mmCIF file of C-alpha atoms and ligand atoms in Angstrom:
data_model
loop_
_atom_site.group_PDB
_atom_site.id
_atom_site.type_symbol
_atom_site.label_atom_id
_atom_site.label_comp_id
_atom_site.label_asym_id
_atom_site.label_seq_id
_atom_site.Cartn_x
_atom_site.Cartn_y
_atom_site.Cartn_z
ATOM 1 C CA UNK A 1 0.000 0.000 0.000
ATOM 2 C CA UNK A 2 2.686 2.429 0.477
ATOM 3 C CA UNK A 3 6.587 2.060 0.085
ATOM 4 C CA UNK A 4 8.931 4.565 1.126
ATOM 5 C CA UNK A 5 12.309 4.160 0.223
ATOM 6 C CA UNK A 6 15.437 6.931 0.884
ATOM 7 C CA UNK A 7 13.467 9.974 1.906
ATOM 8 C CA UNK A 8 15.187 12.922 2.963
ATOM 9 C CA UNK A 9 13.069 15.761 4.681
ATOM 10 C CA UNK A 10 14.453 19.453 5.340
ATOM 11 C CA UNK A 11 12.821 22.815 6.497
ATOM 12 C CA UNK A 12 14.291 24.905 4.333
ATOM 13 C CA UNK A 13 18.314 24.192 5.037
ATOM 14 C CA UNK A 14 17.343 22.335 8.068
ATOM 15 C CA UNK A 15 17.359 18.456 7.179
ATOM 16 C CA UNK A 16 14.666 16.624 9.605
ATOM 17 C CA UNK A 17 14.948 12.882 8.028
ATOM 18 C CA UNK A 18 17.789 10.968 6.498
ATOM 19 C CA UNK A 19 17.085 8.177 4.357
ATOM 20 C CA UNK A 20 14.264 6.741 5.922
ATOM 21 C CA UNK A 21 12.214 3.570 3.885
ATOM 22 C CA UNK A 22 9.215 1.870 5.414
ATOM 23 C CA UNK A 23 6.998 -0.533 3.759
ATOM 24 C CA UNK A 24 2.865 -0.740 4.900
ATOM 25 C CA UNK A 25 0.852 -3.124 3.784
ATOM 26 C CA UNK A 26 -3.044 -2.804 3.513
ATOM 27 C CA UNK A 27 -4.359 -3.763 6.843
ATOM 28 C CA UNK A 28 -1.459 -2.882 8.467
ATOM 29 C CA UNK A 29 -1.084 -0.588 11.338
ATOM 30 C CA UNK A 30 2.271 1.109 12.001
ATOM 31 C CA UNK A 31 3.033 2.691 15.079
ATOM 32 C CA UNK A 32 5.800 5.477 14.885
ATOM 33 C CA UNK A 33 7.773 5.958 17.858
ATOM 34 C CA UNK A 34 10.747 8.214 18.605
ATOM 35 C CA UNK A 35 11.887 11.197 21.081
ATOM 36 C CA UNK A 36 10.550 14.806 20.693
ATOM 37 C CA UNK A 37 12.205 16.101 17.662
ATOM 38 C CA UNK A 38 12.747 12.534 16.067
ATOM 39 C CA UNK A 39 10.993 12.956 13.207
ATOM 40 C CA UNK A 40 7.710 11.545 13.340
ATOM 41 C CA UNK A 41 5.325 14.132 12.242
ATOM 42 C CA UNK A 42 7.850 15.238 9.737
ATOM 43 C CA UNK A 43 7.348 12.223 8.143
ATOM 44 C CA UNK A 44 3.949 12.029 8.118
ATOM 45 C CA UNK A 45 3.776 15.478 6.745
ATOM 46 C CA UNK A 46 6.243 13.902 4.148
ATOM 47 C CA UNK A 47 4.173 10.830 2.987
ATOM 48 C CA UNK A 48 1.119 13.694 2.654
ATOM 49 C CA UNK A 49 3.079 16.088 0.639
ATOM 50 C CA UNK A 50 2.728 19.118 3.149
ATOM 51 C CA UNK A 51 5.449 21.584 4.657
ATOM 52 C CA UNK A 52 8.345 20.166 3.799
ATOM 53 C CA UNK A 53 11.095 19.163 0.993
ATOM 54 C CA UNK A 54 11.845 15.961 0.241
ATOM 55 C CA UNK A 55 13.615 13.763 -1.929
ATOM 56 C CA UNK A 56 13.588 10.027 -2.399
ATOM 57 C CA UNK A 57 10.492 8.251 -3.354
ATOM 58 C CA UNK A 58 7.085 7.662 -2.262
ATOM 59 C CA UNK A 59 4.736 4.984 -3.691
ATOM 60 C CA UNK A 60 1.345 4.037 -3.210
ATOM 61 C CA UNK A 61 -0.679 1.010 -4.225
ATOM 62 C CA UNK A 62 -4.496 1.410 -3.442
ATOM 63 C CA UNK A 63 -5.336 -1.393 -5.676
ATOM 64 C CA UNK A 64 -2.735 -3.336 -8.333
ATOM 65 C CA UNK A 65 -1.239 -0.259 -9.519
ATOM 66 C CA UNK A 66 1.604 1.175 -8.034
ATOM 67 C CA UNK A 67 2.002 4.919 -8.664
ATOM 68 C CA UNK A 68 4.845 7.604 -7.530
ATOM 69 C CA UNK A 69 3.537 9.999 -5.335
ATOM 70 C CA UNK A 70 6.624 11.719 -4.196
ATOM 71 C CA UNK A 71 6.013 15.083 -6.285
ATOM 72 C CA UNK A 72 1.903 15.047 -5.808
ATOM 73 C CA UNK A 73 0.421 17.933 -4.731
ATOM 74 C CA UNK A 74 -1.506 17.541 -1.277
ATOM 75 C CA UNK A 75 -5.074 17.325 -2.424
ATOM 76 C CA UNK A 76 -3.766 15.115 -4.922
ATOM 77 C CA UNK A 77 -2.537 12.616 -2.359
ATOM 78 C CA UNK A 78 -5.853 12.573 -0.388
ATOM 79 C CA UNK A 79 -7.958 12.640 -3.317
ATOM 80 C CA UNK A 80 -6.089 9.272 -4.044
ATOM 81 C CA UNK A 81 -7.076 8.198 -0.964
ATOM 82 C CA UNK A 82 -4.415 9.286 1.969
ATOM 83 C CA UNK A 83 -6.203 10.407 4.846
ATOM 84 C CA UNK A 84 -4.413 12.748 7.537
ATOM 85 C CA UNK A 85 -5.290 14.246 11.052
ATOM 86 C CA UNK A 86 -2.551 16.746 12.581
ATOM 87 C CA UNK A 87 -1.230 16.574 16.100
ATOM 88 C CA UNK A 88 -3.801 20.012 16.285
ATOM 89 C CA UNK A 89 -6.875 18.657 14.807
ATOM 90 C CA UNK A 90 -7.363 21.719 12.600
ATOM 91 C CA UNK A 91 -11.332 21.245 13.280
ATOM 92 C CA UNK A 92 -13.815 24.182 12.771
ATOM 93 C CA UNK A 93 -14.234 25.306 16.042
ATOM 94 C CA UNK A 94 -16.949 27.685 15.913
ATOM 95 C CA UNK A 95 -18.724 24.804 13.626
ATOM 96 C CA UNK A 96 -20.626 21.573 15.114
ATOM 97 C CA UNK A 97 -19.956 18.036 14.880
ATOM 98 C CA UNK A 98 -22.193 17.358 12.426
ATOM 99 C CA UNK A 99 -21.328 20.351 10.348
ATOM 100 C CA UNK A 100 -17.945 19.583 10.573
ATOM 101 C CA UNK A 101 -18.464 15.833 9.354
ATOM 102 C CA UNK A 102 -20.804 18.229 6.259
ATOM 103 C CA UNK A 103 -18.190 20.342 5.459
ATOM 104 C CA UNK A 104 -16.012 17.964 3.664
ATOM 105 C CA UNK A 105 -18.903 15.666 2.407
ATOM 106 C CA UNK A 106 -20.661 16.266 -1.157
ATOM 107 C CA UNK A 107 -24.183 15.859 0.278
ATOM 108 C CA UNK A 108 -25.190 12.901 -2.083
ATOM 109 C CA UNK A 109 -25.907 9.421 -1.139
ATOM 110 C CA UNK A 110 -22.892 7.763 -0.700
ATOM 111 C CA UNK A 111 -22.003 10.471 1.777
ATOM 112 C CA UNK A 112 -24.730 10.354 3.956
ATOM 113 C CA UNK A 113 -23.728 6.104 4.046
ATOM 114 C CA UNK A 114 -20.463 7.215 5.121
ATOM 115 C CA UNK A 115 -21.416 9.375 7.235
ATOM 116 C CA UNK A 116 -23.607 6.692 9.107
ATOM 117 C CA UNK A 117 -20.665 4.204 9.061
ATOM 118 C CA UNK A 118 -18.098 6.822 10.307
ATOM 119 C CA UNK A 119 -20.624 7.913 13.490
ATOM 120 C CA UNK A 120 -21.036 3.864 14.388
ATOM 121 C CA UNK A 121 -17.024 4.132 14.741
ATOM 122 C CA UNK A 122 -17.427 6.546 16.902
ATOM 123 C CA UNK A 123 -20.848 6.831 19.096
ATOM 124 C CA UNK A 124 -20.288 9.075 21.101
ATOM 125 C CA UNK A 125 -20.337 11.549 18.863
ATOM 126 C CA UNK A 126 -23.955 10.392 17.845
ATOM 127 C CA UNK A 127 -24.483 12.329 21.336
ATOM 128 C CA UNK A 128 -23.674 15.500 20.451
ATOM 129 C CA UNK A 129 -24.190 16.099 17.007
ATOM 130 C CA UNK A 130 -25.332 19.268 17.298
ATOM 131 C CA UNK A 131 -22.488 20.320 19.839
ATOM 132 C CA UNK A 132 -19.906 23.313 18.653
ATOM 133 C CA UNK A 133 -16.744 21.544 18.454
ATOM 134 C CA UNK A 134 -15.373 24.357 20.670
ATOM 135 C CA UNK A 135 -17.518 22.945 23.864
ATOM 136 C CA UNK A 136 -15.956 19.284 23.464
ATOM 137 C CA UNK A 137 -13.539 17.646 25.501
ATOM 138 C CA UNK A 138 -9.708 17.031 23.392
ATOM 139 C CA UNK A 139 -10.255 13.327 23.567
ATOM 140 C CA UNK A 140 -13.557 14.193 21.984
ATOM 141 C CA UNK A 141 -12.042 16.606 19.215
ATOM 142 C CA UNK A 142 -9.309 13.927 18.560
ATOM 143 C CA UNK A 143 -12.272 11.779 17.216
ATOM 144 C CA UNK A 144 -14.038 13.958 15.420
ATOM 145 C CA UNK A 145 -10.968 15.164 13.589
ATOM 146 C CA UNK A 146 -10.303 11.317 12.605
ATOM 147 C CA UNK A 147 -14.096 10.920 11.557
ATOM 148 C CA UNK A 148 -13.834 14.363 9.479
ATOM 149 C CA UNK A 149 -10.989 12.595 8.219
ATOM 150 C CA UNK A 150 -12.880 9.606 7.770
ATOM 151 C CA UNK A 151 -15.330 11.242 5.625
ATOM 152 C CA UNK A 152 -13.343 11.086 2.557
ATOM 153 C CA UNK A 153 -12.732 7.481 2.631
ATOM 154 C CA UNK A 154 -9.027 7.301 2.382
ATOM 155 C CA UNK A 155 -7.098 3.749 2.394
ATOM 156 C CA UNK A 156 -3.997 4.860 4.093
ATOM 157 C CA UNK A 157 -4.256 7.143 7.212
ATOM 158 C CA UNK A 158 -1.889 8.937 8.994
ATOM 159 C CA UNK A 159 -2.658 10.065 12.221
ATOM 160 C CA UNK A 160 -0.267 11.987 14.399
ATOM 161 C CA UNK A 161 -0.317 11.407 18.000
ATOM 162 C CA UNK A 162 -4.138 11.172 18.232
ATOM 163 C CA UNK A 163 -4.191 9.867 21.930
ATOM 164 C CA UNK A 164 -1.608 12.664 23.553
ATOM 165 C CA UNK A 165 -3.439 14.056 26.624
ATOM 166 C CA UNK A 166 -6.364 12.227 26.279
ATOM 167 C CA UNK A 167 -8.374 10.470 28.955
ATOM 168 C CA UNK A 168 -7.603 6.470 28.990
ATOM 169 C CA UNK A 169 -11.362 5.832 28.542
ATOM 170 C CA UNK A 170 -11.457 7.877 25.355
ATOM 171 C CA UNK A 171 -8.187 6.380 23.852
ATOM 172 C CA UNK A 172 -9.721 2.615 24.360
ATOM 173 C CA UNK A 173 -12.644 4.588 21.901
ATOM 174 C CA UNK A 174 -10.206 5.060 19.490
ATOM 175 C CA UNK A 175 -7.932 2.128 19.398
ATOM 176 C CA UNK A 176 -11.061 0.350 18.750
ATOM 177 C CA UNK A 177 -12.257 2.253 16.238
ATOM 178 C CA UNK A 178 -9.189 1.899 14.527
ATOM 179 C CA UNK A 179 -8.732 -1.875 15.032
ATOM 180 C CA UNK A 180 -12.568 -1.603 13.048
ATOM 181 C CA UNK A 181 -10.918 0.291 10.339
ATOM 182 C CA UNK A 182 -7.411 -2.183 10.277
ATOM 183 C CA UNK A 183 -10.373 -5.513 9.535
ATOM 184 C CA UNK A 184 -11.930 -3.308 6.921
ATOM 185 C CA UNK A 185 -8.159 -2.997 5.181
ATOM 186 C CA UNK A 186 -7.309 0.326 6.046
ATOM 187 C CA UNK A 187 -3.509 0.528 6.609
ATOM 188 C CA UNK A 188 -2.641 3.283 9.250
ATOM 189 C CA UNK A 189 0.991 4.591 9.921
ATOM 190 C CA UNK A 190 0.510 6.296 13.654
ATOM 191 C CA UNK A 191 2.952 8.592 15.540
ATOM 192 C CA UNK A 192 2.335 7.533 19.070
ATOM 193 C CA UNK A 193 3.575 7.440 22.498
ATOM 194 C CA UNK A 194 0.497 6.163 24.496
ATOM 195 C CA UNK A 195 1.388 2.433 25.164
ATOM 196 C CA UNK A 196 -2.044 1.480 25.273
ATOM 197 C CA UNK A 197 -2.574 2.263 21.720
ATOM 198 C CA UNK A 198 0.674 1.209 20.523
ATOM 199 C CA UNK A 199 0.116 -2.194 21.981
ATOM 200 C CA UNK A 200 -2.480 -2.600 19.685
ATOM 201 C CA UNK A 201 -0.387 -2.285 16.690
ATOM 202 C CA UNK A 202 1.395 -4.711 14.227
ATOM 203 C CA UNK A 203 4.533 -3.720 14.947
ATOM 204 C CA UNK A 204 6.203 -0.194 15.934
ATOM 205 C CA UNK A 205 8.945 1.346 13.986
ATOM 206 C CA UNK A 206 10.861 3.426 16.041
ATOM 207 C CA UNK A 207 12.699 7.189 14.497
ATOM 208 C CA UNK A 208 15.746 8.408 16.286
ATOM 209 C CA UNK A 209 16.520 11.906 15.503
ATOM 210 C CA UNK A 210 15.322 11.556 11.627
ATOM 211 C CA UNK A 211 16.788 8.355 11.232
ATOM 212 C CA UNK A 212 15.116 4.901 11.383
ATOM 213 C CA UNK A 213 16.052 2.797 14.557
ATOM 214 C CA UNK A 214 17.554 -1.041 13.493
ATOM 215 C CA UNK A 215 18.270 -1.856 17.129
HETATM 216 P P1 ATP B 301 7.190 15.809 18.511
HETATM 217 O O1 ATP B 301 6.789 14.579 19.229
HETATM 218 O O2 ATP B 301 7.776 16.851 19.401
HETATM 219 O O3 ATP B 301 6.151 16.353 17.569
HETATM 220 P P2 ATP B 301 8.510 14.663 16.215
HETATM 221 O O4 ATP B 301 9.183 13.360 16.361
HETATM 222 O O5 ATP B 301 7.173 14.683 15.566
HETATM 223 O O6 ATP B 301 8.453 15.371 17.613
HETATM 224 P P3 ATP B 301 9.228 16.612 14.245
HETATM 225 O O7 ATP B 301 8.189 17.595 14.670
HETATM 226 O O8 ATP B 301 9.014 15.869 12.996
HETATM 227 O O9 ATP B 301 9.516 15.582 15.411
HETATM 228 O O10 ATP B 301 10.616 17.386 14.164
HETATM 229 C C1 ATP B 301 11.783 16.828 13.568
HETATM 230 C C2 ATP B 301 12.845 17.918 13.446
HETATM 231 O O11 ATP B 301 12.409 18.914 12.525
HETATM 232 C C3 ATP B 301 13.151 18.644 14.751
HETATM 233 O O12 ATP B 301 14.525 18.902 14.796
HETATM 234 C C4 ATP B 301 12.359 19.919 14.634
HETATM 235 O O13 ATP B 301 12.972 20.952 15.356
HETATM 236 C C5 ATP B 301 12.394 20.190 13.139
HETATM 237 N N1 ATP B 301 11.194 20.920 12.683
HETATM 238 C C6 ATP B 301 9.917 20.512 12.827
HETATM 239 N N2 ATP B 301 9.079 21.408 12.278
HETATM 240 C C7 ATP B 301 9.849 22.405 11.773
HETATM 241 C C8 ATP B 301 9.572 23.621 11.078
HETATM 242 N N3 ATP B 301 8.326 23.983 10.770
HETATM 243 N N4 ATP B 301 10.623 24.383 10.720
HETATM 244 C C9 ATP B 301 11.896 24.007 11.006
HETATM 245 N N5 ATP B 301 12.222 22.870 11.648
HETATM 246 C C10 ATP B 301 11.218 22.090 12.033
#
Protein backbone atom coordinates (compact mmCIF):
# COMPACT_ATOMS: atom_id res chain seq x y z
CA UNK A 1 0.00 0.00 0.00
CA UNK A 2 2.69 2.43 0.48
CA UNK A 3 6.59 2.06 0.08
CA UNK A 4 8.93 4.56 1.13
CA UNK A 5 12.31 4.16 0.22
CA UNK A 6 15.44 6.93 0.88
CA UNK A 7 13.47 9.97 1.91
CA UNK A 8 15.19 12.92 2.96
CA UNK A 9 13.07 15.76 4.68
CA UNK A 10 14.45 19.45 5.34
CA UNK A 11 12.82 22.81 6.50
CA UNK A 12 14.29 24.91 4.33
CA UNK A 13 18.31 24.19 5.04
CA UNK A 14 17.34 22.34 8.07
CA UNK A 15 17.36 18.46 7.18
CA UNK A 16 14.67 16.62 9.60
CA UNK A 17 14.95 12.88 8.03
CA UNK A 18 17.79 10.97 6.50
CA UNK A 19 17.09 8.18 4.36
CA UNK A 20 14.26 6.74 5.92
CA UNK A 21 12.21 3.57 3.88
CA UNK A 22 9.22 1.87 5.41
CA UNK A 23 7.00 -0.53 3.76
CA UNK A 24 2.87 -0.74 4.90
CA UNK A 25 0.85 -3.12 3.78
CA UNK A 26 -3.04 -2.80 3.51
CA UNK A 27 -4.36 -3.76 6.84
CA UNK A 28 -1.46 -2.88 8.47
CA UNK A 29 -1.08 -0.59 11.34
CA UNK A 30 2.27 1.11 12.00
CA UNK A 31 3.03 2.69 15.08
CA UNK A 32 5.80 5.48 14.88
CA UNK A 33 7.77 5.96 17.86
CA UNK A 34 10.75 8.21 18.60
CA UNK A 35 11.89 11.20 21.08
CA UNK A 36 10.55 14.81 20.69
CA UNK A 37 12.20 16.10 17.66
CA UNK A 38 12.75 12.53 16.07
CA UNK A 39 10.99 12.96 13.21
CA UNK A 40 7.71 11.55 13.34
CA UNK A 41 5.32 14.13 12.24
CA UNK A 42 7.85 15.24 9.74
CA UNK A 43 7.35 12.22 8.14
CA UNK A 44 3.95 12.03 8.12
CA UNK A 45 3.78 15.48 6.74
CA UNK A 46 6.24 13.90 4.15
CA UNK A 47 4.17 10.83 2.99
CA UNK A 48 1.12 13.69 2.65
CA UNK A 49 3.08 16.09 0.64
CA UNK A 50 2.73 19.12 3.15
CA UNK A 51 5.45 21.58 4.66
CA UNK A 52 8.35 20.17 3.80
CA UNK A 53 11.09 19.16 0.99
CA UNK A 54 11.85 15.96 0.24
CA UNK A 55 13.61 13.76 -1.93
CA UNK A 56 13.59 10.03 -2.40
CA UNK A 57 10.49 8.25 -3.35
CA UNK A 58 7.08 7.66 -2.26
CA UNK A 59 4.74 4.98 -3.69
CA UNK A 60 1.34 4.04 -3.21
CA UNK A 61 -0.68 1.01 -4.22
CA UNK A 62 -4.50 1.41 -3.44
CA UNK A 63 -5.34 -1.39 -5.68
CA UNK A 64 -2.74 -3.34 -8.33
CA UNK A 65 -1.24 -0.26 -9.52
CA UNK A 66 1.60 1.17 -8.03
CA UNK A 67 2.00 4.92 -8.66
CA UNK A 68 4.84 7.60 -7.53
CA UNK A 69 3.54 10.00 -5.33
CA UNK A 70 6.62 11.72 -4.20
CA UNK A 71 6.01 15.08 -6.28
CA UNK A 72 1.90 15.05 -5.81
CA UNK A 73 0.42 17.93 -4.73
CA UNK A 74 -1.51 17.54 -1.28
CA UNK A 75 -5.07 17.32 -2.42
CA UNK A 76 -3.77 15.12 -4.92
CA UNK A 77 -2.54 12.62 -2.36
CA UNK A 78 -5.85 12.57 -0.39
CA UNK A 79 -7.96 12.64 -3.32
CA UNK A 80 -6.09 9.27 -4.04
CA UNK A 81 -7.08 8.20 -0.96
CA UNK A 82 -4.41 9.29 1.97
CA UNK A 83 -6.20 10.41 4.85
CA UNK A 84 -4.41 12.75 7.54
CA UNK A 85 -5.29 14.25 11.05
CA UNK A 86 -2.55 16.75 12.58
CA UNK A 87 -1.23 16.57 16.10
CA UNK A 88 -3.80 20.01 16.29
CA UNK A 89 -6.88 18.66 14.81
CA UNK A 90 -7.36 21.72 12.60
CA UNK A 91 -11.33 21.25 13.28
CA UNK A 92 -13.81 24.18 12.77
CA UNK A 93 -14.23 25.31 16.04
CA UNK A 94 -16.95 27.68 15.91
CA UNK A 95 -18.72 24.80 13.63
CA UNK A 96 -20.63 21.57 15.11
CA UNK A 97 -19.96 18.04 14.88
CA UNK A 98 -22.19 17.36 12.43
CA UNK A 99 -21.33 20.35 10.35
CA UNK A 100 -17.95 19.58 10.57
CA UNK A 101 -18.46 15.83 9.35
CA UNK A 102 -20.80 18.23 6.26
CA UNK A 103 -18.19 20.34 5.46
CA UNK A 104 -16.01 17.96 3.66
CA UNK A 105 -18.90 15.67 2.41
CA UNK A 106 -20.66 16.27 -1.16
CA UNK A 107 -24.18 15.86 0.28
CA UNK A 108 -25.19 12.90 -2.08
CA UNK A 109 -25.91 9.42 -1.14
CA UNK A 110 -22.89 7.76 -0.70
CA UNK A 111 -22.00 10.47 1.78
CA UNK A 112 -24.73 10.35 3.96
CA UNK A 113 -23.73 6.10 4.05
CA UNK A 114 -20.46 7.22 5.12
CA UNK A 115 -21.42 9.37 7.23
CA UNK A 116 -23.61 6.69 9.11
CA UNK A 117 -20.66 4.20 9.06
CA UNK A 118 -18.10 6.82 10.31
CA UNK A 119 -20.62 7.91 13.49
CA UNK A 120 -21.04 3.86 14.39
CA UNK A 121 -17.02 4.13 14.74
CA UNK A 122 -17.43 6.55 16.90
CA UNK A 123 -20.85 6.83 19.10
CA UNK A 124 -20.29 9.07 21.10
CA UNK A 125 -20.34 11.55 18.86
CA UNK A 126 -23.95 10.39 17.84
CA UNK A 127 -24.48 12.33 21.34
CA UNK A 128 -23.67 15.50 20.45
CA UNK A 129 -24.19 16.10 17.01
CA UNK A 130 -25.33 19.27 17.30
CA UNK A 131 -22.49 20.32 19.84
CA UNK A 132 -19.91 23.31 18.65
CA UNK A 133 -16.74 21.54 18.45
CA UNK A 134 -15.37 24.36 20.67
CA UNK A 135 -17.52 22.94 23.86
CA UNK A 136 -15.96 19.28 23.46
CA UNK A 137 -13.54 17.65 25.50
CA UNK A 138 -9.71 17.03 23.39
CA UNK A 139 -10.25 13.33 23.57
CA UNK A 140 -13.56 14.19 21.98
CA UNK A 141 -12.04 16.61 19.22
CA UNK A 142 -9.31 13.93 18.56
CA UNK A 143 -12.27 11.78 17.22
CA UNK A 144 -14.04 13.96 15.42
CA UNK A 145 -10.97 15.16 13.59
CA UNK A 146 -10.30 11.32 12.60
CA UNK A 147 -14.10 10.92 11.56
CA UNK A 148 -13.83 14.36 9.48
CA UNK A 149 -10.99 12.59 8.22
CA UNK A 150 -12.88 9.61 7.77
CA UNK A 151 -15.33 11.24 5.62
CA UNK A 152 -13.34 11.09 2.56
CA UNK A 153 -12.73 7.48 2.63
CA UNK A 154 -9.03 7.30 2.38
CA UNK A 155 -7.10 3.75 2.39
CA UNK A 156 -4.00 4.86 4.09
CA UNK A 157 -4.26 7.14 7.21
CA UNK A 158 -1.89 8.94 8.99
CA UNK A 159 -2.66 10.07 12.22
CA UNK A 160 -0.27 11.99 14.40
CA UNK A 161 -0.32 11.41 18.00
CA UNK A 162 -4.14 11.17 18.23
CA UNK A 163 -4.19 9.87 21.93
CA UNK A 164 -1.61 12.66 23.55
CA UNK A 165 -3.44 14.06 26.62
CA UNK A 166 -6.36 12.23 26.28
CA UNK A 167 -8.37 10.47 28.96
CA UNK A 168 -7.60 6.47 28.99
CA UNK A 169 -11.36 5.83 28.54
CA UNK A 170 -11.46 7.88 25.35
CA UNK A 171 -8.19 6.38 23.85
CA UNK A 172 -9.72 2.62 24.36
CA UNK A 173 -12.64 4.59 21.90
CA UNK A 174 -10.21 5.06 19.49
CA UNK A 175 -7.93 2.13 19.40
CA UNK A 176 -11.06 0.35 18.75
CA UNK A 177 -12.26 2.25 16.24
CA UNK A 178 -9.19 1.90 14.53
CA UNK A 179 -8.73 -1.87 15.03
CA UNK A 180 -12.57 -1.60 13.05
CA UNK A 181 -10.92 0.29 10.34
CA UNK A 182 -7.41 -2.18 10.28
CA UNK A 183 -10.37 -5.51 9.54
CA UNK A 184 -11.93 -3.31 6.92
CA UNK A 185 -8.16 -3.00 5.18
CA UNK A 186 -7.31 0.33 6.05
CA UNK A 187 -3.51 0.53 6.61
CA UNK A 188 -2.64 3.28 9.25
CA UNK A 189 0.99 4.59 9.92
CA UNK A 190 0.51 6.30 13.65
CA UNK A 191 2.95 8.59 15.54
CA UNK A 192 2.34 7.53 19.07
CA UNK A 193 3.57 7.44 22.50
CA UNK A 194 0.50 6.16 24.50
CA UNK A 195 1.39 2.43 25.16
CA UNK A 196 -2.04 1.48 25.27
CA UNK A 197 -2.57 2.26 21.72
CA UNK A 198 0.67 1.21 20.52
CA UNK A 199 0.12 -2.19 21.98
CA UNK A 200 -2.48 -2.60 19.68
CA UNK A 201 -0.39 -2.28 16.69
CA UNK A 202 1.40 -4.71 14.23
CA UNK A 203 4.53 -3.72 14.95
CA UNK A 204 6.20 -0.19 15.93
CA UNK A 205 8.94 1.35 13.99
CA UNK A 206 10.86 3.43 16.04
CA UNK A 207 12.70 7.19 14.50
CA UNK A 208 15.75 8.41 16.29
CA UNK A 209 16.52 11.91 15.50
CA UNK A 210 15.32 11.56 11.63
CA UNK A 211 16.79 8.36 11.23
CA UNK A 212 15.12 4.90 11.38
CA UNK A 213 16.05 2.80 14.56
CA UNK A 214 17.55 -1.04 13.49
CA UNK A 215 18.27 -1.86 17.13
P1 LIG B 1 7.19 15.81 18.51
O1 LIG B 1 6.79 14.58 19.23
O2 LIG B 1 7.78 16.85 19.40
O3 LIG B 1 6.15 16.35 17.57
P2 LIG B 1 8.51 14.66 16.22
O4 LIG B 1 9.18 13.36 16.36
O5 LIG B 1 7.17 14.68 15.57
O6 LIG B 1 8.45 15.37 17.61
P3 LIG B 1 9.23 16.61 14.24
O7 LIG B 1 8.19 17.59 14.67
O8 LIG B 1 9.01 15.87 13.00
O9 LIG B 1 9.52 15.58 15.41
O10 LIG B 1 10.62 17.39 14.16
C1 LIG B 1 11.78 16.83 13.57
C2 LIG B 1 12.84 17.92 13.45
O11 LIG B 1 12.41 18.91 12.52
C3 LIG B 1 13.15 18.64 14.75
O12 LIG B 1 14.53 18.90 14.80
C4 LIG B 1 12.36 19.92 14.63
O13 LIG B 1 12.97 20.95 15.36
C5 LIG B 1 12.39 20.19 13.14
N1 LIG B 1 11.19 20.92 12.68
C6 LIG B 1 9.92 20.51 12.83
N2 LIG B 1 9.08 21.41 12.28
C7 LIG B 1 9.85 22.41 11.77
C8 LIG B 1 9.57 23.62 11.08
N3 LIG B 1 8.33 23.98 10.77
N4 LIG B 1 10.62 24.38 10.72
C9 LIG B 1 11.90 24.01 11.01
N5 LIG B 1 12.22 22.87 11.65
C10 LIG B 1 11.22 22.09 12.03
Amino acid sequence: MLEVDGLNAFYGPAQALFGVSLRLKPGEFVVLQGLNGAGKSTLLKAVMGMEVKTRGCIRYSPDAHRVDISHWETHRRAKAGLGYVAEDRRLFTGLSVLENLQVVARGDAASKAQEARVLDLFPVLKTMLKRPAAHMSGGEQQMLAIARTLMTRPRLLLLDEPCEGIAPVLVESIRDALLVLKASGMAMLVAEQNQLLAASADRALRLVAGKVSVS
